[in-house]
Amino acid sequence: MTAQAAASDLYPPVQQEVARLAALPEVRSAFAWFRAHESRIAEYQMEVARIAAPPFGETARGTWLADRFRETGLSDVQMDKVGNVFGVHPGYGSRYVALSAHIDTVFPAATPLNIRQQGTRLYGPGVSDNGAGIAAMLAIASALQAARILHALPFVFIGNVGEEGEGDLRGMRHVFATPRWKNSIAYSIVVDGAGSDTVVAEALGSRRFEVIVRGPGGHSWSDFGAPNPIIVLSRAVAVLSQTPVPGSPKTTFNVGVIRGGTSVNSIPESASMRVDLRSTSAAEIERLEGALRNALERAVKSENEAAALHTTRKPQAVQSEVVEIGNRPAGELAADARVLKVIRTVDALLGNAAQVQRASTDANIPLSLGREAIAIGGGGSGGGAHTLQEWFDCNGRDLGLKRILLTMLALAGIGE
Ligand SMILES: [Zn+2]
């Protein structure tokens, strides 16, 4: 069954509404704006990519974005205390449709940002992830203004900090902890990277831990029998690796980094490892965390017991510590969620084939709170994300922009 057939069979009222919206003169005029202003959109994209925005260093980029929000006619433009930037396109009603794009990159502050254009291609770090998302947000805001589109629910545009790596979704987490926004955002559309061929509707959750084991250390010969942190970690890993995980909901664990010790003839004073637990189910992640903590406790206990039997001096023991270094909550859309019906119907109308996927994005936060949210691309195509060879191709960008605009308008509603 094609996506087109599915949407028209399943959601006739949504289909009629999306078709009506797409035919409105002001919406057609916004579509024409996208095509006519591609070079301006690409200019925004290159300009923003030239401003460094490492994790926890997004202020300069946020200030730039706030100025662009004002220029494009958004109202109530402001930056919150963590550096998220907001702008409102007013409507009627108190609940919002949010369009957000993360403004941080994975690149450290000193990375040379050589951003350049060759034909329809843009090159350079961050140009697609998330230059494409930020450019899409500015294109939508500009087209709304130029085509004078009136919609029922107001839109809030959000350039948020802290999506990548150690940012750990802190920007989005803060938005949904803020009284003004936490209950008023009815729908969230997250734009992350390039493309029009996916819809992320399931939030892949993850928890990451650094496990540290410390002990007295000693000489391999003269202190033999003293408790050994590397052996504790090894035992814990051996037990953890036997933990059964379900195939559905898909659940995984990984020990990705292990460190410790100083020399071949020393009993180490410390050893540590980094563990990544993932699932679309929050309960499975919790269960895995329990398994990790149990395995560790048992390993510490047996090593300490063995050392107590062995040693002739005062008893020596190892201690362990588990530090959380990442926490992205899991969640998923209800099968009958309105946002999913709308995006599928929009895709059918635009003749766009898109796959529903699960991933870890800013949408994890609203999804984990039971809100309707999806993450999609900003159109065009891209590659080499998180490398210096990153690129974005503007061809087909307007398909992605139409898709975002129609989805937002169908969610917000336009009066007859
Ligand atoms: Zn991204």
PDB file of C-alpha atoms in Angstrom, residues 47-305:
ATOM      1  CA  GLU A  47      25.675  33.054   7.750  1.00  0.00           C
ATOM      2  CA  VAL A  48      24.532  31.080  10.780  1.00  0.00           C
ATOM      3  CA  ALA A  49      26.971  28.228  10.096  1.00  0.00           C
ATOM      4  CA  ARG A  50      29.825  30.778  10.265  1.00  0.00           C
ATOM      5  CA  ILE A  51      29.002  31.544  13.917  1.00  0.00           C
ATOM      6  CA  ALA A  52      30.568  28.976  16.261  1.00  0.00           C
ATOM      7  CA  ALA A  53      28.037  27.235  18.527  1.00  0.00           C
ATOM      8  CA  PRO A  54      29.759  24.460  20.508  1.00  0.00           C
ATOM      9  CA  PRO A  55      27.774  22.799  23.300  1.00  0.00           C
ATOM     10  CA  PHE A  56      27.363  25.363  26.126  1.00  0.00           C
ATOM     11  CA  GLY A  57      28.651  28.134  23.822  1.00  0.00           C
ATOM     12  CA  GLU A  58      25.614  29.062  21.752  1.00  0.00           C
ATOM     13  CA  THR A  59      25.114  32.699  22.848  1.00  0.00           C
ATOM     14  CA  ALA A  60      26.539  34.446  19.761  1.00  0.00           C
ATOM     15  CA  ARG A  61      24.429  32.304  17.482  1.00  0.00           C
ATOM     16  CA  GLY A  62      21.346  32.848  19.642  1.00  0.00           C
ATOM     17  CA  THR A  63      21.834  36.626  19.477  1.00  0.00           C
ATOM     18  CA  TRP A  64      22.122  36.434  15.690  1.00  0.00           C
ATOM     19  CA  LEU A  65      18.931  34.374  15.511  1.00  0.00           C
ATOM     20  CA  ALA A  66      16.987  36.769  17.755  1.00  0.00           C
ATOM     21  CA  ASP A  67      17.899  39.611  15.343  1.00  0.00           C
ATOM     22  CA  ARG A  68      16.695  37.544  12.353  1.00  0.00           C
ATOM     23  CA  PHE A  69      13.460  36.679  14.196  1.00  0.00           C
ATOM     24  CA  ARG A  70      12.809  40.427  14.680  1.00  0.00           C
ATOM     25  CA  GLU A  71      13.705  41.158  11.035  1.00  0.00           C
ATOM     26  CA  THR A  72      11.259  38.558   9.750  1.00  0.00           C
ATOM     27  CA  GLY A  73       8.468  40.182  11.762  1.00  0.00           C
ATOM     28  CA  LEU A  74       8.049  37.736  14.637  1.00  0.00           C
ATOM     29  CA  SER A  75       6.802  39.332  17.842  1.00  0.00           C
ATOM     30  CA  ASP A  76       7.680  38.822  21.499  1.00  0.00           C
ATOM     31  CA  VAL A  77      11.271  37.876  20.564  1.00  0.00           C
ATOM     32  CA  GLN A  78      13.343  36.899  23.585  1.00  0.00           C
ATOM     33  CA  MET A  79      16.148  34.722  24.891  1.00  0.00           C
ATOM     34  CA  ASP A  80      15.662  32.697  28.066  1.00  0.00           C
ATOM     35  CA  LYS A  81      18.301  32.130  30.742  1.00  0.00           C
ATOM     36  CA  VAL A  82      19.752  28.966  29.135  1.00  0.00           C
ATOM     37  CA  GLY A  83      20.013  30.664  25.723  1.00  0.00           C
ATOM     38  CA  ASN A  84      16.904  29.400  23.890  1.00  0.00           C
ATOM     39  CA  VAL A  85      15.521  32.030  21.485  1.00  0.00           C
ATOM     40  CA  PHE A  86      11.775  32.505  21.002  1.00  0.00           C
ATOM     41  CA  GLY A  87       9.629  34.417  18.515  1.00  0.00           C
ATOM     42  CA  VAL A  88       5.852  34.349  18.118  1.00  0.00           C
ATOM     43  CA  HIS A  89       3.645  34.533  15.045  1.00  0.00           C
ATOM     44  CA  PRO A  90       0.322  35.393  16.662  1.00  0.00           C
ATOM     45  CA  GLY A  91      -2.994  33.680  16.129  1.00  0.00           C
ATOM     46  CA  TYR A  92      -6.122  33.241  18.162  1.00  0.00           C
ATOM     47  CA  GLY A  93      -6.144  30.894  21.085  1.00  0.00           C
ATOM     48  CA  SER A  94      -3.867  30.162  23.979  1.00  0.00           C
ATOM     49  CA  ARG A  95      -2.191  26.929  22.822  1.00  0.00           C
ATOM     50  CA  TYR A  96       0.754  26.985  20.441  1.00  0.00           C
ATOM     51  CA  VAL A  97       2.134  25.007  17.552  1.00  0.00           C
ATOM     52  CA  ALA A  98       5.923  25.067  18.124  1.00  0.00           C
ATOM     53  CA  LEU A  99       8.499  24.946  15.335  1.00  0.00           C
ATOM     54  CA  SER A 100      11.968  24.402  16.742  1.00  0.00           C
ATOM     55  CA  ALA A 101      15.516  23.863  15.518  1.00  0.00           C
ATOM     56  CA  HIS A 102      18.565  23.282  17.683  1.00  0.00           C
ATOM     57  CA  ILE A 103      21.246  25.928  17.277  1.00  0.00           C
ATOM     58  CA  ASP A 104      24.190  24.060  18.832  1.00  0.00           C
ATOM     59  CA  THR A 105      26.756  22.030  16.905  1.00  0.00           C
ATOM     60  CA  VAL A 106      29.122  19.216  17.873  1.00  0.00           C
ATOM     61  CA  PHE A 107      32.153  21.281  16.849  1.00  0.00           C
ATOM     62  CA  PRO A 108      34.508  22.739  19.494  1.00  0.00           C
ATOM     63  CA  ALA A 109      34.890  26.538  19.554  1.00  0.00           C
ATOM     64  CA  ALA A 110      38.236  26.529  17.710  1.00  0.00           C
ATOM     65  CA  THR A 111      36.984  24.562  14.671  1.00  0.00           C
ATOM     66  CA  PRO A 112      37.658  26.532  11.450  1.00  0.00           C
ATOM     67  CA  LEU A 113      34.243  27.327   9.957  1.00  0.00           C
ATOM     68  CA  ASN A 114      35.040  27.444   6.281  1.00  0.00           C
ATOM     69  CA  ILE A 115      31.519  27.671   4.873  1.00  0.00           C
ATOM     70  CA  ARG A 116      31.220  27.896   1.107  1.00  0.00           C
ATOM     71  CA  GLN A 117      28.841  27.421  -1.800  1.00  0.00           C
ATOM     72  CA  GLN A 118      29.391  25.602  -5.089  1.00  0.00           C
ATOM     73  CA  GLY A 119      26.361  25.582  -7.345  1.00  0.00           C
ATOM     74  CA  THR A 120      23.428  24.236  -5.331  1.00  0.00           C
ATOM     75  CA  ARG A 121      25.710  22.774  -2.664  1.00  0.00           C
ATOM     76  CA  LEU A 122      26.762  24.333   0.602  1.00  0.00           C
ATOM     77  CA  TYR A 123      29.802  22.946   2.422  1.00  0.00           C
ATOM     78  CA  GLY A 124      31.200  23.201   5.926  1.00  0.00           C
ATOM     79  CA  PRO A 125      30.742  22.045   9.524  1.00  0.00           C
ATOM     80  CA  GLY A 126      27.174  22.404  10.788  1.00  0.00           C
ATOM     81  CA  VAL A 127      25.827  23.590   7.437  1.00  0.00           C
ATOM     82  CA  SER A 128      23.175  20.883   7.405  1.00  0.00           C
ATOM     83  CA  ASP A 129      22.950  19.869  11.095  1.00  0.00           C
ATOM     84  CA  ASN A 130      21.474  22.187  11.973  1.00  0.00           C
ATOM     85  CA  GLY A 131      21.950  25.019   9.462  1.00  0.00           C
ATOM     86  CA  ALA A 132      19.184  23.402   7.407  1.00  0.00           C
ATOM     87  CA  GLY A 133      16.786  23.445  10.378  1.00  0.00           C
ATOM     88  CA  ILE A 134      17.546  27.056  11.321  1.00  0.00           C
ATOM     89  CA  ALA A 135      17.211  28.177   7.676  1.00  0.00           C
ATOM     90  CA  ALA A 136      13.879  26.343   7.410  1.00  0.00           C
ATOM     91  CA  MET A 137      12.579  28.117  10.503  1.00  0.00           C
ATOM     92  CA  LEU A 138      13.551  31.535   9.067  1.00  0.00           C
ATOM     93  CA  ALA A 139      12.058  30.661   5.665  1.00  0.00           C
ATOM     94  CA  ILE A 140       8.727  29.680   7.235  1.00  0.00           C
ATOM     95  CA  ALA A 141       8.600  32.838   9.376  1.00  0.00           C
ATOM     96  CA  SER A 142       9.437  35.036   6.364  1.00  0.00           C
ATOM     97  CA  ALA A 143       6.886  33.379   4.083  1.00  0.00           C
ATOM     98  CA  LEU A 144       4.111  33.676   6.699  1.00  0.00           C
ATOM     99  CA  GLN A 145       4.814  37.374   6.877  1.00  0.00           C
ATOM    100  CA  ALA A 146       5.187  37.937   3.119  1.00  0.00           C
ATOM    101  CA  ALA A 147       2.019  35.993   2.254  1.00  0.00           C
ATOM    102  CA  ARG A 148       0.059  37.453   5.218  1.00  0.00           C
ATOM    103  CA  ILE A 149      -1.180  34.061   6.341  1.00  0.00           C
ATOM    104  CA  LEU A 150      -3.628  34.141   9.243  1.00  0.00           C
ATOM    105  CA  HIS A 151      -3.946  30.999  11.322  1.00  0.00           C
ATOM    106  CA  ALA A 152      -5.958  30.085  14.385  1.00  0.00           C
ATOM    107  CA  LEU A 153      -3.478  28.696  16.956  1.00  0.00           C
ATOM    108  CA  PRO A 154      -0.408  30.913  17.342  1.00  0.00           C
ATOM    109  CA  PHE A 155       3.041  29.652  16.305  1.00  0.00           C
ATOM    110  CA  VAL A 156       6.104  29.817  18.514  1.00  0.00           C
ATOM    111  CA  PHE A 157       9.486  29.572  16.778  1.00  0.00           C
ATOM    112  CA  ILE A 158      12.266  28.251  19.004  1.00  0.00           C
ATOM    113  CA  GLY A 159      15.993  28.153  18.353  1.00  0.00           C
ATOM    114  CA  ASN A 160      17.039  25.883  21.200  1.00  0.00           C
ATOM    115  CA  VAL A 161      20.415  25.139  22.744  1.00  0.00           C
ATOM    116  CA  GLY A 162      21.899  21.856  23.916  1.00  0.00           C
ATOM    117  CA  GLU A 163      20.682  19.125  21.566  1.00  0.00           C
ATOM    118  CA  GLU A 164      24.003  17.502  20.705  1.00  0.00           C
ATOM    119  CA  GLY A 165      26.038  15.123  22.881  1.00  0.00           C
ATOM    120  CA  GLU A 166      26.738  16.493  26.323  1.00  0.00           C
ATOM    121  CA  GLY A 167      24.056  19.147  25.818  1.00  0.00           C
ATOM    122  CA  ASP A 168      21.745  16.235  26.621  1.00  0.00           C
ATOM    123  CA  LEU A 169      18.609  18.045  25.337  1.00  0.00           C
ATOM    124  CA  ARG A 170      19.001  20.723  28.016  1.00  0.00           C
ATOM    125  CA  GLY A 171      17.438  23.444  25.828  1.00  0.00           C
ATOM    126  CA  MET A 172      14.230  21.556  25.090  1.00  0.00           C
ATOM    127  CA  ARG A 173      14.116  20.256  28.660  1.00  0.00           C
ATOM    128  CA  HIS A 174      14.148  23.867  29.850  1.00  0.00           C
ATOM    129  CA  VAL A 175      11.388  24.915  27.411  1.00  0.00           C
ATOM    130  CA  PHE A 176       9.123  22.180  28.772  1.00  0.00           C
ATOM    131  CA  ALA A 177       9.963  23.104  32.372  1.00  0.00           C
ATOM    132  CA  THR A 178       9.025  26.776  31.859  1.00  0.00           C
ATOM    133  CA  PRO A 179       5.502  27.692  33.084  1.00  0.00           C
ATOM    134  CA  ARG A 180       4.731  29.829  30.025  1.00  0.00           C
ATOM    135  CA  TRP A 181       5.429  26.992  27.565  1.00  0.00           C
ATOM    136  CA  LYS A 182       5.118  23.689  29.351  1.00  0.00           C
ATOM    137  CA  ASN A 183       1.344  23.403  29.136  1.00  0.00           C
ATOM    138  CA  SER A 184       0.701  25.758  26.244  1.00  0.00           C
ATOM    139  CA  ILE A 185       2.613  23.964  23.459  1.00  0.00           C
ATOM    140  CA  ALA A 186       0.047  21.610  21.959  1.00  0.00           C
ATOM    141  CA  TYR A 187       2.156  20.339  19.055  1.00  0.00           C
ATOM    142  CA  SER A 188       5.915  20.376  18.468  1.00  0.00           C
ATOM    143  CA  ILE A 189       7.545  20.156  15.062  1.00  0.00           C
ATOM    144  CA  VAL A 190      11.295  19.714  15.474  1.00  0.00           C
ATOM    145  CA  VAL A 191      13.386  20.435  12.378  1.00  0.00           C
ATOM    146  CA  ASP A 192      16.732  18.679  12.499  1.00  0.00           C
ATOM    147  CA  GLY A 193      19.056  18.463   9.503  1.00  0.00           C
ATOM    148  CA  ALA A 194      18.193  18.009   5.842  1.00  0.00           C
ATOM    149  CA  GLY A 195      15.692  15.868   3.941  1.00  0.00           C
ATOM    150  CA  SER A 196      11.960  15.302   3.540  1.00  0.00           C
ATOM    151  CA  ASP A 197      11.867  11.524   3.644  1.00  0.00           C
ATOM    152  CA  THR A 198      11.496  10.725   7.338  1.00  0.00           C
ATOM    153  CA  VAL A 199       9.195  11.367  10.284  1.00  0.00           C
ATOM    154  CA  VAL A 200      10.601  10.636  13.731  1.00  0.00           C
ATOM    155  CA  ALA A 201       7.581   9.679  15.840  1.00  0.00           C
ATOM    156  CA  GLU A 202       9.261   7.490  18.462  1.00  0.00           C
ATOM    157  CA  ALA A 203      11.758   8.853  20.925  1.00  0.00           C
ATOM    158  CA  LEU A 204      14.689   6.547  21.442  1.00  0.00           C
ATOM    159  CA  GLY A 205      15.611   6.979  25.095  1.00  0.00           C
ATOM    160  CA  SER A 206      19.084   6.594  26.479  1.00  0.00           C
ATOM    161  CA  ARG A 207      20.836   6.751  29.815  1.00  0.00           C
ATOM    162  CA  ARG A 208      24.565   6.928  30.055  1.00  0.00           C
ATOM    163  CA  PHE A 209      26.719   6.272  33.064  1.00  0.00           C
ATOM    164  CA  GLU A 210      30.318   6.565  34.060  1.00  0.00           C
ATOM    165  CA  VAL A 211      31.142   3.835  36.568  1.00  0.00           C
ATOM    166  CA  ILE A 212      34.223   4.469  38.695  1.00  0.00           C
ATOM    167  CA  VAL A 213      35.823   1.925  41.042  1.00  0.00           C
ATOM    168  CA  ARG A 214      38.536   3.060  43.466  1.00  0.00           C
ATOM    169  CA  GLY A 215      40.763   1.008  45.737  1.00  0.00           C
ATOM    170  CA  PRO A 216      43.997   1.134  47.708  1.00  0.00           C
ATOM    171  CA  GLY A 217      46.201   0.016  44.799  1.00  0.00           C
ATOM    172  CA  GLY A 218      49.546  -1.596  45.458  1.00  0.00           C
ATOM    173  CA  HIS A 219      52.423  -3.641  44.118  1.00  0.00           C
ATOM    174  CA  SER A 220      51.487  -6.644  42.014  1.00  0.00           C
ATOM    175  CA  TRP A 221      53.829  -8.916  44.007  1.00  0.00           C
ATOM    176  CA  SER A 222      54.069  -7.570  47.527  1.00  0.00           C
ATOM    177  CA  ASP A 223      50.424  -6.444  47.795  1.00  0.00           C
ATOM    178  CA  PHE A 224      48.938  -9.405  45.979  1.00  0.00           C
ATOM    179  CA  GLY A 225      45.417 -10.025  47.236  1.00  0.00           C
ATOM    180  CA  ALA A 226      44.507  -6.336  47.608  1.00  0.00           C
ATOM    181  CA  PRO A 227      41.194  -5.639  45.844  1.00  0.00           C
ATOM    182  CA  ASN A 228      41.571  -4.743  42.178  1.00  0.00           C
ATOM    183  CA  PRO A 229      39.232  -2.180  40.501  1.00  0.00           C
ATOM    184  CA  ILE A 230      39.859  -3.609  37.012  1.00  0.00           C
ATOM    185  CA  ILE A 231      38.780  -7.049  38.183  1.00  0.00           C
ATOM    186  CA  VAL A 232      35.657  -5.523  39.756  1.00  0.00           C
ATOM    187  CA  LEU A 233      34.742  -3.832  36.473  1.00  0.00           C
ATOM    188  CA  SER A 234      35.475  -6.991  34.491  1.00  0.00           C
ATOM    189  CA  ARG A 235      33.175  -9.027  36.729  1.00  0.00           C
ATOM    190  CA  ALA A 236      30.450  -6.419  36.467  1.00  0.00           C
ATOM    191  CA  VAL A 237      30.742  -6.326  32.660  1.00  0.00           C
ATOM    192  CA  ALA A 238      30.639 -10.119  32.462  1.00  0.00           C
ATOM    193  CA  VAL A 239      27.365 -10.176  34.444  1.00  0.00           C
ATOM    194  CA  LEU A 240      25.824  -7.178  32.633  1.00  0.00           C
ATOM    195  CA  SER A 241      26.591  -8.756  29.261  1.00  0.00           C
ATOM    196  CA  GLN A 242      24.350 -11.711  30.187  1.00  0.00           C
ATOM    197  CA  THR A 243      21.303  -9.482  30.807  1.00  0.00           C
ATOM    198  CA  PRO A 244      18.471 -10.488  28.478  1.00  0.00           C
ATOM    199  CA  VAL A 245      16.893  -7.653  26.454  1.00  0.00           C
ATOM    200  CA  PRO A 246      13.694  -7.737  24.398  1.00  0.00           C
ATOM    201  CA  GLY A 247      13.741  -7.315  20.612  1.00  0.00           C
ATOM    202  CA  SER A 248      10.535  -5.325  20.951  1.00  0.00           C
ATOM    203  CA  PRO A 249      10.579  -2.708  22.354  1.00  0.00           C
ATOM    204  CA  LYS A 250      14.105  -2.702  20.981  1.00  0.00           C
ATOM    205  CA  THR A 251      16.541  -2.341  23.869  1.00  0.00           C
ATOM    206  CA  THR A 252      20.334  -2.294  23.803  1.00  0.00           C
ATOM    207  CA  PHE A 253      23.325  -1.790  26.080  1.00  0.00           C
ATOM    208  CA  ASN A 254      26.952  -1.063  25.403  1.00  0.00           C
ATOM    209  CA  VAL A 255      30.181  -0.712  27.354  1.00  0.00           C
ATOM    210  CA  GLY A 256      31.913   1.794  25.101  1.00  0.00           C
ATOM    211  CA  VAL A 257      34.957   3.012  27.042  1.00  0.00           C
ATOM    212  CA  ILE A 258      37.032   1.319  29.706  1.00  0.00           C
ATOM    213  CA  ARG A 259      40.035   2.874  31.401  1.00  0.00           C
ATOM    214  CA  GLY A 260      42.211   2.237  34.409  1.00  0.00           C
ATOM    215  CA  GLY A 261      45.539   1.278  35.849  1.00  0.00           C
ATOM    216  CA  THR A 262      49.015   2.665  35.412  1.00  0.00           C
ATOM    217  CA  SER A 263      51.449  -0.185  34.820  1.00  0.00           C
ATOM    218  CA  VAL A 264      51.588  -3.922  34.343  1.00  0.00           C
ATOM    219  CA  ASN A 265      53.021  -4.551  37.805  1.00  0.00           C
ATOM    220  CA  SER A 266      50.702  -2.272  39.801  1.00  0.00           C
ATOM    221  CA  ILE A 267      47.349  -3.118  41.306  1.00  0.00           C
ATOM    222  CA  PRO A 268      45.325  -0.183  39.958  1.00  0.00           C
ATOM    223  CA  GLU A 269      44.000   2.520  42.279  1.00  0.00           C
ATOM    224  CA  SER A 270      41.084   3.151  39.991  1.00  0.00           C
ATOM    225  CA  ALA A 271      39.279   1.991  36.881  1.00  0.00           C
ATOM    226  CA  SER A 272      36.255   3.364  35.069  1.00  0.00           C
ATOM    227  CA  MET A 273      33.899   2.531  32.245  1.00  0.00           C
ATOM    228  CA  ARG A 274      31.189   4.275  30.228  1.00  0.00           C
ATOM    229  CA  VAL A 275      27.922   2.471  29.640  1.00  0.00           C
ATOM    230  CA  ASP A 276      25.123   3.380  27.228  1.00  0.00           C
ATOM    231  CA  LEU A 277      21.599   1.965  27.743  1.00  0.00           C
ATOM    232  CA  ARG A 278      18.932   2.535  25.071  1.00  0.00           C
ATOM    233  CA  SER A 279      15.323   1.673  24.467  1.00  0.00           C
ATOM    234  CA  THR A 280      12.061   3.118  23.185  1.00  0.00           C
ATOM    235  CA  SER A 281      10.625   1.983  26.529  1.00  0.00           C
ATOM    236  CA  ALA A 282      11.427   3.915  29.692  1.00  0.00           C
ATOM    237  CA  ALA A 283      10.692   0.806  31.786  1.00  0.00           C
ATOM    238  CA  GLU A 284      13.299  -1.252  29.903  1.00  0.00           C
ATOM    239  CA  ILE A 285      15.937   1.427  30.445  1.00  0.00           C
ATOM    240  CA  GLU A 286      15.133   1.411  34.158  1.00  0.00           C
ATOM    241  CA  ARG A 287      15.389  -2.360  34.271  1.00  0.00           C
ATOM    242  CA  LEU A 288      18.817  -2.226  32.574  1.00  0.00           C
ATOM    243  CA  GLU A 289      20.004   0.426  35.002  1.00  0.00           C
ATOM    244  CA  GLY A 290      18.990  -1.902  37.841  1.00  0.00           C
ATOM    245  CA  ALA A 291      20.930  -4.744  36.211  1.00  0.00           C
ATOM    246  CA  LEU A 292      24.023  -2.557  35.893  1.00  0.00           C
ATOM    247  CA  ARG A 293      23.867  -1.439  39.535  1.00  0.00           C
ATOM    248  CA  ASN A 294      23.305  -5.016  40.769  1.00  0.00           C
ATOM    249  CA  ALA A 295      26.172  -6.412  38.716  1.00  0.00           C
ATOM    250  CA  LEU A 296      28.454  -3.721  40.081  1.00  0.00           C
ATOM    251  CA  GLU A 297      27.402  -4.219  43.711  1.00  0.00           C
ATOM    252  CA  ARG A 298      27.940  -7.951  43.504  1.00  0.00           C
ATOM    253  CA  ALA A 299      31.358  -7.508  41.883  1.00  0.00           C
ATOM    254  CA  VAL A 300      32.468  -5.033  44.579  1.00  0.00           C
ATOM    255  CA  LYS A 301      31.227  -7.324  47.322  1.00  0.00           C
ATOM    256  CA  SER A 302      32.944 -10.459  46.058  1.00  0.00           C
ATOM    257  CA  GLU A 303      36.242  -8.645  45.426  1.00  0.00           C
ATOM    258  CA  ASN A 304      36.153  -7.125  48.922  1.00  0.00           C
ATOM    259  CA  GLU A 305      35.306 -10.482  50.502  1.00  0.00           C
TER     260      GLU A 305
END
